[in-house]
Coordinates of C-alpha atoms in Angstrom, one line a residue:
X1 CA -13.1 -8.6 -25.0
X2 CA -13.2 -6.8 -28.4
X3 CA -16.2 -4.3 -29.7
X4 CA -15.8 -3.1 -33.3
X5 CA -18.5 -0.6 -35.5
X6 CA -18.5 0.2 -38.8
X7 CA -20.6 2.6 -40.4
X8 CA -21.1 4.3 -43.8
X9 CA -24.1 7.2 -44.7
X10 CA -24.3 8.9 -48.0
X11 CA -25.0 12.0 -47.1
X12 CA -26.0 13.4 -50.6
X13 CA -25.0 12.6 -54.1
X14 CA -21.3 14.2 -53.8
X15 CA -20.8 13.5 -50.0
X16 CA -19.9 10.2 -48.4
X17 CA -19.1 9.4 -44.6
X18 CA -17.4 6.2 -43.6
X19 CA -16.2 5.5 -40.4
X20 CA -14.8 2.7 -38.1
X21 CA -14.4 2.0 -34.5
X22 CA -12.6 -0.9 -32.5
X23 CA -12.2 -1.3 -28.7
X24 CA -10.1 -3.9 -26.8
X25 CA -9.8 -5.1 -23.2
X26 CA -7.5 -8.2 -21.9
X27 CA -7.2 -8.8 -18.7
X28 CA -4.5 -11.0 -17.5
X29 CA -4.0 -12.1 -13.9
X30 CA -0.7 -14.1 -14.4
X31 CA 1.3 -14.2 -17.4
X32 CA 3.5 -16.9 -17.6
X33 CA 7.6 -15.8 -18.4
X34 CA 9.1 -17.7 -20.8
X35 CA 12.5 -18.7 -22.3
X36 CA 15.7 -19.1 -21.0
X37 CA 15.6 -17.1 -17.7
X38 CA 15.3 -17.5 -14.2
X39 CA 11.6 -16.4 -13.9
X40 CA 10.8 -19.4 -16.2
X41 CA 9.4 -22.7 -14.6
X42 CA 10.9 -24.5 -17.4
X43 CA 14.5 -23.1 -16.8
X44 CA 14.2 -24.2 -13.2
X45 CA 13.4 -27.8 -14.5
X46 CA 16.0 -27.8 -17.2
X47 CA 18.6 -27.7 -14.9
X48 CA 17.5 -29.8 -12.3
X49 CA 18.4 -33.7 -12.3
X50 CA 15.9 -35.9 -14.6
X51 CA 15.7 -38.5 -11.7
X52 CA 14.2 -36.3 -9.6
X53 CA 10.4 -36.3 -9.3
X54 CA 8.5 -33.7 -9.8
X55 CA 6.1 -34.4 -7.8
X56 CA 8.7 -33.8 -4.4
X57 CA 8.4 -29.9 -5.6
X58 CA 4.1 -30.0 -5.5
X59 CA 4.3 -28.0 -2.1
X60 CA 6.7 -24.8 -2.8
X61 CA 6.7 -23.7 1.1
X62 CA 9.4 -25.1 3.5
X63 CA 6.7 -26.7 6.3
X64 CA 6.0 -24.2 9.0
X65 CA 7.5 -21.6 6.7
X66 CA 4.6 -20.6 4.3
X67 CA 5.1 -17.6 2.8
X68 CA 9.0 -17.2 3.7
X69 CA 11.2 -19.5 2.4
X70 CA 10.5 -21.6 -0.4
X71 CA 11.4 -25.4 -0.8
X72 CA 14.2 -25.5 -3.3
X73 CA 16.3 -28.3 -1.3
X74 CA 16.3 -30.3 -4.6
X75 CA 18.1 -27.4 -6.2
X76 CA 19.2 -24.7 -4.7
X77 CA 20.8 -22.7 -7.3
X78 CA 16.7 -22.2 -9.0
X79 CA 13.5 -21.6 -7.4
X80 CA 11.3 -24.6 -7.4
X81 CA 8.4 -24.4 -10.3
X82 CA 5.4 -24.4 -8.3
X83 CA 7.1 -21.4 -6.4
X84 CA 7.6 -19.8 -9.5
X85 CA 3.9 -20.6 -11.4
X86 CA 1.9 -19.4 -8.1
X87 CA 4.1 -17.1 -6.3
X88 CA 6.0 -15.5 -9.2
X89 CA 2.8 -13.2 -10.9
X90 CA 2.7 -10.9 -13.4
X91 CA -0.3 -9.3 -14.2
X92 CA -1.3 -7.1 -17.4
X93 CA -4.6 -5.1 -17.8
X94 CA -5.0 -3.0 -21.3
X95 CA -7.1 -0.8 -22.8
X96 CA -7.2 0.2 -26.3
X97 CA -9.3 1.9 -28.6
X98 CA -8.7 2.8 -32.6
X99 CA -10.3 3.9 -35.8
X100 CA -11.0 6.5 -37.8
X101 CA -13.2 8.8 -39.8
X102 CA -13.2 10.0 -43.6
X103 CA -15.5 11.9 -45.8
X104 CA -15.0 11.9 -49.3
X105 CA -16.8 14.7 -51.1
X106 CA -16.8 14.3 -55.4
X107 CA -16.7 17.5 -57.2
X108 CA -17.5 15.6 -60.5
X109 CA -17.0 12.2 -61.8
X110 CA -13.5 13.3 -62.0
X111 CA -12.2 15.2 -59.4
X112 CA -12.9 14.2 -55.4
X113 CA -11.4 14.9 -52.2
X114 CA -11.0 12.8 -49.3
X115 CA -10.4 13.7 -45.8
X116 CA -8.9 11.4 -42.9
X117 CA -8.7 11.1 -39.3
X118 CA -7.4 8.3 -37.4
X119 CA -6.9 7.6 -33.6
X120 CA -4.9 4.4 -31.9
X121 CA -4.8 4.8 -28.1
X122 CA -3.7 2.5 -25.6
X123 CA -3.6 2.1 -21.6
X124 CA -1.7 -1.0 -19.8
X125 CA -1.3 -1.1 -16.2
X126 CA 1.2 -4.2 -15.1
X127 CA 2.6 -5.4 -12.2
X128 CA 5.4 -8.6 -11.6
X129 CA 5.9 -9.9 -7.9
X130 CA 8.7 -12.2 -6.7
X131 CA 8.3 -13.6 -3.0
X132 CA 11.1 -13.3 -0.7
X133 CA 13.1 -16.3 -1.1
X134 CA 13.5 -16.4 -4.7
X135 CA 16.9 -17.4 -5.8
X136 CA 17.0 -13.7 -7.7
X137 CA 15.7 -11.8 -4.9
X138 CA 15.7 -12.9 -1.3
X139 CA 14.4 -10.1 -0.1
X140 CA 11.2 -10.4 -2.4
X141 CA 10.4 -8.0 -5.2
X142 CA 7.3 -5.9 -7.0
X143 CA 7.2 -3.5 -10.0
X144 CA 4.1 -1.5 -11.2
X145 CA 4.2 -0.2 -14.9
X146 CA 1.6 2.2 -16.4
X147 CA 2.0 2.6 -20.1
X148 CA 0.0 5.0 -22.2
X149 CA 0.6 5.1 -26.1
X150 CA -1.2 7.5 -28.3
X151 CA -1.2 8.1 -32.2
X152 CA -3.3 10.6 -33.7
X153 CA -3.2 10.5 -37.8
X154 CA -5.2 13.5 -40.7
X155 CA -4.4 13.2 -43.7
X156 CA -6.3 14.1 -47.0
X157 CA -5.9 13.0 -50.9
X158 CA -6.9 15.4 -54.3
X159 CA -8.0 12.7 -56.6
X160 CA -8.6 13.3 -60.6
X161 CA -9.0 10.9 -62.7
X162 CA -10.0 11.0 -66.6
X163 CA -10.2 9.1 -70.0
X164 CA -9.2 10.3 -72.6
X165 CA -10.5 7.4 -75.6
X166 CA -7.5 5.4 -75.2
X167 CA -5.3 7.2 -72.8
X168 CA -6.1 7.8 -69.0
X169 CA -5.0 10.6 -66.8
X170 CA -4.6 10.0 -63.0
X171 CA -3.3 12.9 -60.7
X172 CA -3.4 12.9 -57.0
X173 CA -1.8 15.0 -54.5
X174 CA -2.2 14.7 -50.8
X175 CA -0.7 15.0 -47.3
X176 CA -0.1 13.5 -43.7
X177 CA 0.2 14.9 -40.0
X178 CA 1.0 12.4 -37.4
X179 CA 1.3 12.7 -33.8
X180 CA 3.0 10.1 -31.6
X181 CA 2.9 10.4 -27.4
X182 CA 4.1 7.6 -25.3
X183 CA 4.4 7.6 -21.6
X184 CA 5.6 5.1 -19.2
X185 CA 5.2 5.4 -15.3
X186 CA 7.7 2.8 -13.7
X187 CA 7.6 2.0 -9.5
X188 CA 9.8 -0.6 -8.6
X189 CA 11.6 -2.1 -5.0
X190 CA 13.6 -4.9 -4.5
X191 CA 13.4 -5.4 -0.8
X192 CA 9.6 -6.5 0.6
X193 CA 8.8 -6.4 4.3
X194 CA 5.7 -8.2 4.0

């Protein structure tokens, strides 16, 4: 879902604010994994014979086994692809939120002065679970991830600007402050009772 707002107000002949606003929300209940790796249903099928139907892998559970040992008889070295599409989740929920503000103020028609402020934040909370059985880890595995990411930006810019008849004169002279803070909150255990 994305909501975005813009907005501009002349607040007098020399003062104008502008400002802007975006904010951002995915949520993602399974993520697919791809390219050449083991949590990938395509690398399971890549390496399994072409004669083989795929149709004999539809039910990933061993009968009478649900939810402890996979059926990967056709090829034991991989997990079988259904195990891996359903069982094999990765989830992803973010929040983010940017934009920024500015008011330029004219002293004249040559000389004005524009101040900044600019914000990009972002919140992700992810998880990845692997069942026990799976050919990496038999004893199941699960991994939470919170991930915060700030950036804070000000800046301003002294702007003249002048003709002369034939010859312009443009001077500016400005600056920038930036402020970067990432965190990252990892859990993770390879070995699942349940």
């Amino acid at each position: 879902q994305n909501f975005a707002l813009s907005a501009s107000y002349q607040v007098s002949k020399k003062l104008k604010l502008d400002s802007r606003i975006t904010y951002y929300r995915r949520d993602s209940d399974n993520l697919p994994t791809i390219g050449y790796g083991q949590s990938s249903p395509t690398y399971s099928l890549l390496w399994s014979s072409n004669h083989i139907d795929i149709d004999w892998m539809r039910n990933p559970w061993l009968a009478g086994q649900e939810n402890v040992q996979q059926d990967n008889r056709l090829n034991r070295n991989f997990d079988n692809p259904y195990f891996i599409v359903n069982e094999h989740l990765n989830t992803l929920d973010r929040d983010r939120i940017y934009g920024n503000a500015s008011a330029t103020y004219s002293f004249d028609q040559y000389l004005s002065l524009t101040v900044r402020g600019g914000m990009d934040y972002s919140s992700e909370f992810r998880t990845s679970r692997k069942p026990m059985s799976s050919t990496q880890f038999a004893n199941g595995y699960y991994r939470e991830q919170t991930i915060n990411n700030t950036e804070l930006n000000g800046d301003f810019l002294l702007k003249y600007d002048r003709q002369f008849g034939d010859i312009g004169v443009t001077g500016n002279f400005g600056g920038n402050t930036m402020q970067r803070e990432y965190k990252q909150v990892s859990l993770l255990t390879k070995k699942l009772l349940v």
